[in-house]
Amino acid sequence: MILITGATGTIGTEVTRLLAQAGVPARAMTRDPARAGGSAVRGDFEDPRSLAAATAGVRAALLLTGFGPRLAEHDRAFVAAAEKAGVGKIVKISAIGAQDTGDPGDVASQHAAGERAVTGSSAAWTILRPSMFATNALAWADAVKAGQPIPNMTGGGRQGIVDPRDIAALAVAALTGSGHDGRVYEVTGPDLLTVADQAELIGKAIGRRVETVDVPIEQAAAQIPDPAYARAAAKGWAFIASGGNAVVTTAVRDVLGREARGFGQWAEENKKAFQNNAG
Ligand SMILES: NC(=O)c1ccc[n+]([C@@H]2O[C@H](COP(=O)([O-])OP(=O)(O)OC[C@H]3O[C@@H](n4cnc5c(N)ncnc54)[C@H](OP(=O)(O)O)[C@@H]3O)[C@@H](O)[C@H]2O)c1
C-alpha cells in the first residue's frame, strides 16, 4: 500500500492517477475525505492520531506538505508517524534551492528542515526538489482573459519551469521503482524561461499577443495580506530576478528516459484557461 499525502493538490492528484493507472494499491490522504470523494482517508499533519491511522500498513509514502510556517513541523510529524508504522520509504516533495538561509521563515529553510527529518529517519528516502511549476501561470488567467498584461516581478530572471505531471511521474518512479533511495533530484523543465518568454508561449497557444508589465517587488508584496507570505514571496522574486533559479537539470530524462515537457506544450494543453468563451 502506498500513501499519498497532499492527494487533493496539484502533484498529489496526478500521483494518485498514475498509481491507479498502473494498478498499484494506493491510499489518498486529505483533511476532508467527504469533499475529496472516493476512497480517501482522513489525515491532518496537525493531528498525530490521524497520521497513525493513515500510515498503518503502508510500505511507501509521498510526503507533500503545503507551503506555510508549519511546513517543517508537518514533515516532522509525518516522519514520526511513519517510523512508528514501519513505513519503508518516504518520497518528499521539497523545492529547488532548499537550504538553511538563516531565516527559518523562508521556504528554502522550511523545506531544508523538512528534508532533514526525512533523511534522518529510519525509512529509505528520495527527495524531489522541483523548480517553479508551470501551473502557477494559471494565476495569470484572469489578466490574460481581460486582455491585460501579466505582472512581472522577476524581470529578466530565467527559470526551468516544470510541468507538475513530470514531478508526479518522478515521484511514482521513486515510490515504486528501485535505484532512487538516498537520491536528491532537482526537477526542472527543459528550457530556461523568463516571464516574458512564458507570456509569449501562452500568446502562441491562444493566438494573440500577451504582454507583461514590470511590477516592483515591494509593490507586489504589499498586496499580499499575510506578512509572512509577502516576505517569502518578495525574497523568492528577488532570488529569481537575480538569476538564482536559472537552473535546468536532466532529472526527468535520467529517471524517466524521456524529455521533460516544455512550457509551450503545457500552455497549448491548458489554453482554454486563458481564453474567454468567445476564444
Ligand atoms: N508551486 C510551485 O511552483 C512549487 C515549486 C517548488 C516546490 N513547491 C512545493 O510543492 C508543494 C505544494 O505542492 P502542490 O502544489 O501539489 O500542493 P497544493 O496543490 O497546494 O495542495 C496542498 C495539499 O496539501 C494538503 N494539506 C494542506 N494542509 C494540510 C494538513 N494540515 N494536513 C494534511 N494535508 C494538508 C491539501 O490537502 P487537503 O486540503 O485535501 O487536506 C492539499 O492536497 C509545497 O511544499 C511547495 O513548497 C511548489
Short mmCIF file of C-alpha atoms and ligand atoms in Angstrom, two decimals:
data_model
loop_
_atom_site.label_atom_id
_atom_site.label_comp_id
_atom_site.label_asym_id
_atom_site.label_seq_id
_atom_site.Cartn_x
_atom_site.Cartn_y
_atom_site.Cartn_z
CA MET A 1 0.00 0.00 0.00
CA ILE A 2 1.28 3.45 -0.97
CA LEU A 3 0.07 6.51 0.94
CA ILE A 4 -0.29 9.78 -0.97
CA THR A 5 -0.36 12.90 1.21
CA GLY A 6 -1.36 16.16 -0.46
CA ALA A 7 -3.51 13.88 -2.59
CA THR A 8 -6.04 16.59 -3.47
CA GLY A 9 -3.38 19.05 -4.68
CA THR A 10 -1.60 19.62 -7.97
CA ILE A 11 1.08 16.93 -7.61
CA GLY A 12 -0.91 14.51 -5.45
CA THR A 13 -3.86 14.33 -7.86
CA GLU A 14 -1.52 13.29 -10.67
CA VAL A 15 0.38 10.79 -8.47
CA THR A 16 -2.99 9.25 -7.48
CA ARG A 17 -3.99 9.00 -11.14
CA LEU A 18 -0.68 7.44 -12.23
CA LEU A 19 -0.70 4.83 -9.46
CA ALA A 20 -4.32 3.88 -10.26
CA GLN A 21 -3.41 3.62 -13.93
CA ALA A 22 -0.52 1.28 -13.03
CA GLY A 23 -2.78 -0.81 -10.79
CA VAL A 24 -0.71 -0.05 -7.68
CA PRO A 25 -2.75 -0.14 -4.43
CA ALA A 26 -2.74 3.39 -3.02
CA ARG A 27 -4.44 5.39 -0.27
CA ALA A 28 -5.11 9.10 -0.76
CA MET A 29 -4.92 11.30 2.34
CA THR A 30 -6.86 14.53 2.84
CA ARG A 31 -8.21 16.54 5.76
CA ASP A 32 -11.69 16.23 4.27
CA PRO A 33 -12.45 12.85 2.67
CA ALA A 34 -16.09 13.80 2.08
CA ARG A 35 -15.00 16.68 -0.16
CA ALA A 36 -12.35 14.58 -1.89
CA GLY A 37 -14.77 11.72 -2.62
CA GLY A 38 -13.77 8.17 -3.46
CA SER A 39 -11.76 6.09 -1.01
CA ALA A 40 -9.63 8.86 0.54
CA VAL A 41 -8.67 8.58 4.22
CA ARG A 42 -8.67 11.45 6.68
CA GLY A 43 -5.26 12.72 7.72
CA ASP A 44 -4.14 16.06 9.10
CA PHE A 45 -0.47 16.89 9.73
CA GLU A 46 -1.71 18.73 12.85
CA ASP A 47 -3.34 15.57 14.23
CA PRO A 48 -0.87 12.75 15.09
CA ARG A 49 -3.64 10.23 15.69
CA SER A 50 -4.97 10.71 12.18
CA LEU A 51 -1.43 10.22 10.82
CA ALA A 52 -1.08 6.95 12.80
CA ALA A 53 -4.27 5.65 11.18
CA ALA A 54 -3.30 6.87 7.69
CA THR A 55 0.18 5.27 7.79
CA ALA A 56 -0.94 1.88 9.17
CA GLY A 57 0.01 -0.91 6.75
CA VAL A 58 1.76 1.47 4.36
CA ARG A 59 5.05 0.44 2.68
CA ALA A 60 5.86 3.72 0.90
CA ALA A 61 4.55 7.28 1.19
CA LEU A 62 4.55 10.51 -0.80
CA LEU A 63 5.15 13.34 1.69
CA LEU A 64 3.76 16.62 0.40
CA THR A 65 3.37 19.44 2.90
CA GLY A 66 1.80 22.71 1.77
CA PHE A 67 3.80 25.94 1.97
CA GLY A 68 3.37 27.80 5.27
CA PRO A 69 5.05 28.42 8.61
CA ARG A 70 4.19 24.87 9.79
CA LEU A 71 5.69 23.05 6.78
CA ALA A 72 8.76 21.64 8.57
CA GLU A 73 6.68 20.79 11.65
CA HIS A 74 4.29 18.87 9.39
CA ASP A 75 7.19 16.96 7.82
CA ARG A 76 8.48 16.04 11.30
CA ALA A 77 5.03 14.93 12.47
CA PHE A 78 4.59 12.74 9.43
CA VAL A 79 8.04 11.17 9.73
CA ALA A 80 7.36 10.34 13.40
CA ALA A 81 4.10 8.59 12.47
CA ALA A 82 5.68 6.81 9.50
CA GLU A 83 8.54 5.49 11.62
CA LYS A 84 6.11 4.15 14.21
CA ALA A 85 4.06 2.45 11.49
CA GLY A 86 7.17 0.95 9.88
CA VAL A 87 6.78 2.76 6.54
CA GLY A 88 9.78 1.60 4.49
CA LYS A 89 10.14 4.51 2.07
CA ILE A 90 9.33 8.24 2.04
CA VAL A 91 9.42 10.44 -1.06
CA LYS A 92 9.35 14.11 -0.07
CA ILE A 93 8.37 16.95 -2.37
CA SER A 94 10.77 19.74 -1.44
CA ALA A 95 11.75 22.76 -3.54
CA ILE A 96 14.71 23.73 -5.69
CA GLY A 97 17.26 25.70 -3.66
CA ALA A 98 16.20 24.12 -0.34
CA GLN A 99 18.85 25.15 2.16
CA ASP A 100 19.22 26.81 5.51
CA THR A 101 19.21 30.54 4.79
CA GLY A 102 19.40 31.59 8.43
CA ASP A 103 15.76 32.74 8.26
CA PRO A 104 13.52 29.89 9.45
CA GLY A 105 10.52 31.55 7.73
CA ASP A 106 11.99 31.08 4.24
CA VAL A 107 10.53 28.38 2.01
CA ALA A 108 14.11 27.21 1.43
CA SER A 109 14.78 26.87 5.17
CA GLN A 110 11.41 25.24 5.86
CA HIS A 111 11.99 22.61 3.19
CA ALA A 112 15.60 22.08 4.32
CA ALA A 113 14.36 21.35 7.85
CA GLY A 114 11.70 19.01 6.48
CA GLU A 115 14.33 17.25 4.37
CA ARG A 116 16.47 16.72 7.47
CA ALA A 117 13.55 15.00 9.22
CA VAL A 118 13.15 12.67 6.23
CA THR A 119 16.82 11.91 5.60
CA GLY A 120 17.38 11.35 9.34
CA SER A 121 14.51 8.88 9.59
CA SER A 122 14.74 5.08 9.70
CA ALA A 123 12.92 4.88 6.34
CA ALA A 124 14.58 4.85 2.92
CA TRP A 125 14.01 8.19 1.19
CA THR A 126 14.11 10.15 -2.04
CA ILE A 127 13.91 13.96 -2.16
CA LEU A 128 12.42 15.76 -5.17
CA ARG A 129 13.29 19.45 -5.43
CA PRO A 130 11.12 20.90 -8.18
CA SER A 131 11.58 24.26 -9.84
CA MET A 132 8.69 26.70 -10.45
CA PHE A 133 5.52 24.84 -11.52
CA ALA A 134 4.02 25.58 -14.95
CA THR A 135 0.59 25.57 -13.25
CA ASN A 136 1.48 28.74 -11.32
CA ALA A 137 0.78 30.51 -14.63
CA LEU A 138 -2.93 29.85 -14.04
CA ALA A 139 -2.77 32.84 -11.66
CA TRP A 140 -2.39 34.97 -14.81
CA ALA A 141 -5.53 33.57 -16.45
CA ASP A 142 -7.89 36.41 -15.46
CA ALA A 143 -5.44 39.09 -16.64
CA VAL A 144 -4.87 37.31 -19.95
CA LYS A 145 -8.60 36.79 -20.48
CA ALA A 146 -9.19 40.50 -19.78
CA GLY A 147 -6.50 41.45 -22.30
CA GLN A 148 -4.35 42.89 -19.51
CA PRO A 149 -0.58 42.41 -19.20
CA ILE A 150 0.89 39.74 -16.93
CA PRO A 151 2.57 41.30 -13.85
CA ASN A 152 6.28 40.54 -13.84
CA MET A 153 8.17 40.78 -10.55
CA THR A 154 11.21 38.83 -11.73
CA GLY A 155 12.46 40.99 -14.62
CA GLY A 156 14.74 39.00 -16.93
CA GLY A 157 15.25 36.23 -14.37
CA ARG A 158 15.03 32.83 -16.05
CA GLN A 159 13.74 29.56 -14.56
CA GLY A 160 13.46 25.92 -15.60
CA ILE A 161 9.65 25.95 -15.42
CA VAL A 162 8.50 22.38 -14.78
CA ASP A 163 5.25 20.61 -15.65
CA PRO A 164 3.85 19.15 -12.38
CA ARG A 165 2.97 15.96 -14.29
CA ASP A 166 6.71 15.32 -14.68
CA ILE A 167 7.25 15.82 -10.93
CA ALA A 168 4.42 13.36 -10.25
CA ALA A 169 5.91 10.83 -12.69
CA LEU A 170 9.27 11.07 -10.94
CA ALA A 171 7.57 10.64 -7.57
CA VAL A 172 5.84 7.49 -8.81
CA ALA A 173 9.16 6.15 -10.11
CA ALA A 174 10.76 6.78 -6.71
CA LEU A 175 7.80 5.24 -4.85
CA THR A 176 7.56 2.09 -6.94
CA GLY A 177 10.97 1.57 -8.58
CA SER A 178 14.46 0.79 -7.42
CA GLY A 179 17.69 2.80 -7.53
CA HIS A 180 16.26 6.01 -6.08
CA ASP A 181 16.97 5.55 -2.37
CA GLY A 182 19.17 8.27 -0.87
CA ARG A 183 18.87 10.40 -4.03
CA VAL A 184 18.05 14.11 -4.25
CA TYR A 185 16.62 15.09 -7.65
CA GLU A 186 16.35 18.72 -8.74
CA VAL A 187 13.42 18.60 -11.15
CA THR A 188 13.11 21.20 -13.91
CA GLY A 189 11.61 21.62 -17.33
CA PRO A 190 13.75 21.58 -20.48
CA ASP A 191 14.16 25.35 -21.00
CA LEU A 192 15.17 28.47 -19.10
CA LEU A 193 12.33 30.96 -19.42
CA THR A 194 11.58 34.50 -18.28
CA VAL A 195 8.03 35.63 -17.52
CA ALA A 196 8.09 37.36 -20.93
CA ASP A 197 9.02 34.02 -22.56
CA GLN A 198 6.09 32.36 -20.77
CA ALA A 199 3.75 35.16 -21.90
CA GLU A 200 4.91 34.66 -25.48
CA LEU A 201 4.21 30.90 -25.29
CA ILE A 202 0.75 31.49 -23.80
CA GLY A 203 0.14 34.02 -26.58
CA LYS A 204 1.20 31.48 -29.20
CA ALA A 205 -1.22 28.93 -27.72
CA ILE A 206 -4.22 31.31 -27.72
CA GLY A 207 -3.37 33.03 -30.96
CA ARG A 208 -2.89 36.59 -29.73
CA ARG A 209 -0.09 38.62 -28.21
CA VAL A 210 0.19 38.56 -24.40
CA GLU A 211 2.10 41.46 -22.82
CA THR A 212 3.88 41.70 -19.49
CA VAL A 213 4.32 44.69 -17.18
CA ASP A 214 7.18 45.10 -14.72
CA VAL A 215 5.92 45.50 -11.14
CA PRO A 216 8.36 46.47 -8.37
CA ILE A 217 8.73 43.65 -5.84
CA GLU A 218 7.77 45.87 -2.86
CA GLN A 219 4.59 46.97 -4.63
CA ALA A 220 3.52 43.40 -5.40
CA ALA A 221 4.41 42.16 -1.91
CA ALA A 222 2.32 44.97 -0.34
CA GLN A 223 -0.75 43.43 -1.97
CA ILE A 224 -0.31 40.10 -0.15
CA PRO A 225 -2.31 40.23 3.11
CA ASP A 226 -0.28 37.65 5.09
CA PRO A 227 3.01 39.39 6.09
CA ALA A 228 4.97 36.11 6.37
CA TYR A 229 3.82 35.03 2.94
CA ALA A 230 4.52 38.50 1.49
CA ARG A 231 8.07 38.43 2.85
CA ALA A 232 8.67 34.91 1.49
CA ALA A 233 7.26 35.88 -1.91
CA ALA A 234 9.41 39.04 -2.07
CA LYS A 235 12.54 37.05 -1.27
CA GLY A 236 11.65 34.44 -3.88
CA TRP A 237 11.07 37.07 -6.60
CA ALA A 238 14.35 38.82 -5.79
CA PHE A 239 16.19 35.49 -5.95
CA ILE A 240 14.69 34.65 -9.34
CA ALA A 241 15.29 38.18 -10.71
CA SER A 242 18.95 37.94 -9.77
CA GLY A 243 19.31 34.75 -11.82
CA GLY A 244 19.39 32.49 -8.75
CA ASN A 245 16.92 29.97 -10.19
CA ALA A 246 18.40 29.82 -13.71
CA VAL A 247 18.86 26.06 -13.46
CA VAL A 248 17.98 23.28 -15.88
CA THR A 249 18.64 19.66 -14.95
CA THR A 250 18.31 16.33 -16.73
CA ALA A 251 16.47 14.57 -13.87
CA VAL A 252 13.35 13.83 -15.93
CA ARG A 253 15.39 12.36 -18.79
CA ASP A 254 17.71 10.45 -16.42
CA VAL A 255 14.89 8.85 -14.40
CA LEU A 256 12.06 8.53 -16.92
CA GLY A 257 14.08 8.04 -20.10
CA ARG A 258 12.20 10.79 -21.96
CA GLU A 259 12.44 14.55 -22.30
CA ALA A 260 10.75 16.85 -19.79
CA ARG A 261 7.58 18.54 -21.02
CA GLY A 262 8.11 22.15 -22.07
CA PHE A 263 6.04 25.18 -21.04
CA GLY A 264 4.86 25.63 -24.63
CA GLN A 265 3.23 22.19 -24.53
CA TRP A 266 1.66 22.96 -21.15
CA ALA A 267 0.27 26.27 -22.46
CA GLU A 268 -1.15 24.58 -25.55
CA GLU A 269 -2.84 21.88 -23.44
CA ASN A 270 -4.21 24.45 -20.97
CA LYS A 271 -5.07 27.25 -23.38
CA LYS A 272 -8.79 27.16 -22.50
CA ALA A 273 -7.91 28.57 -19.06
CA PHE A 274 -6.58 31.70 -20.79
CA GLN A 275 -9.40 32.13 -23.31
CA ASN A 276 -12.75 33.81 -22.94
CA ASN A 277 -15.75 31.75 -24.02
CA ALA A 278 -15.55 33.57 -27.30
CA GLY A 279 -11.96 32.30 -27.65
N1 LIG B 1 4.20 25.86 -6.84
C1 LIG B 1 5.49 25.84 -7.11
O1 LIG B 1 5.99 26.49 -8.04
C2 LIG B 1 6.41 24.99 -6.26
C3 LIG B 1 7.76 24.88 -6.62
C4 LIG B 1 8.61 24.07 -5.85
C5 LIG B 1 8.10 23.38 -4.75
N2 LIG B 1 6.77 23.52 -4.42
C6 LIG B 1 6.28 22.79 -3.24
O2 LIG B 1 5.23 21.91 -3.61
C7 LIG B 1 4.33 21.79 -2.52
C8 LIG B 1 2.94 22.13 -2.98
O3 LIG B 1 2.52 21.13 -3.91
P1 LIG B 1 1.10 21.21 -4.65
O4 LIG B 1 1.08 22.50 -5.44
O5 LIG B 1 0.88 19.93 -5.36
O6 LIG B 1 0.11 21.35 -3.42
P2 LIG B 1 -1.27 22.09 -3.41
O7 LIG B 1 -1.97 21.93 -4.74
O8 LIG B 1 -1.07 23.47 -2.86
O9 LIG B 1 -2.07 21.22 -2.34
C9 LIG B 1 -1.71 21.22 -0.98
C10 LIG B 1 -2.11 19.86 -0.40
O10 LIG B 1 -1.72 19.84 0.99
C11 LIG B 1 -2.76 19.28 1.73
N3 LIG B 1 -2.71 19.84 3.08
C12 LIG B 1 -2.63 21.16 3.43
N4 LIG B 1 -2.61 21.28 4.77
C13 LIG B 1 -2.68 20.01 5.28
C14 LIG B 1 -2.70 19.48 6.59
N5 LIG B 1 -2.66 20.27 7.69
N6 LIG B 1 -2.76 18.13 6.74
C15 LIG B 1 -2.82 17.32 5.65
N7 LIG B 1 -2.81 17.77 4.37
C16 LIG B 1 -2.74 19.10 4.19
C17 LIG B 1 -4.05 19.64 0.99
O11 LIG B 1 -5.00 18.63 1.24
P3 LIG B 1 -6.49 18.85 1.82
O12 LIG B 1 -6.82 20.32 1.70
O13 LIG B 1 -7.35 17.98 0.94
O14 LIG B 1 -6.41 18.35 3.21
C18 LIG B 1 -3.58 19.59 -0.47
O15 LIG B 1 -3.78 18.30 -1.02
C19 LIG B 1 4.82 22.74 -1.41
O16 LIG B 1 5.61 22.02 -0.50
C20 LIG B 1 5.67 23.73 -2.19
O17 LIG B 1 6.66 24.36 -1.38
C21 LIG B 1 5.92 24.29 -5.14
#
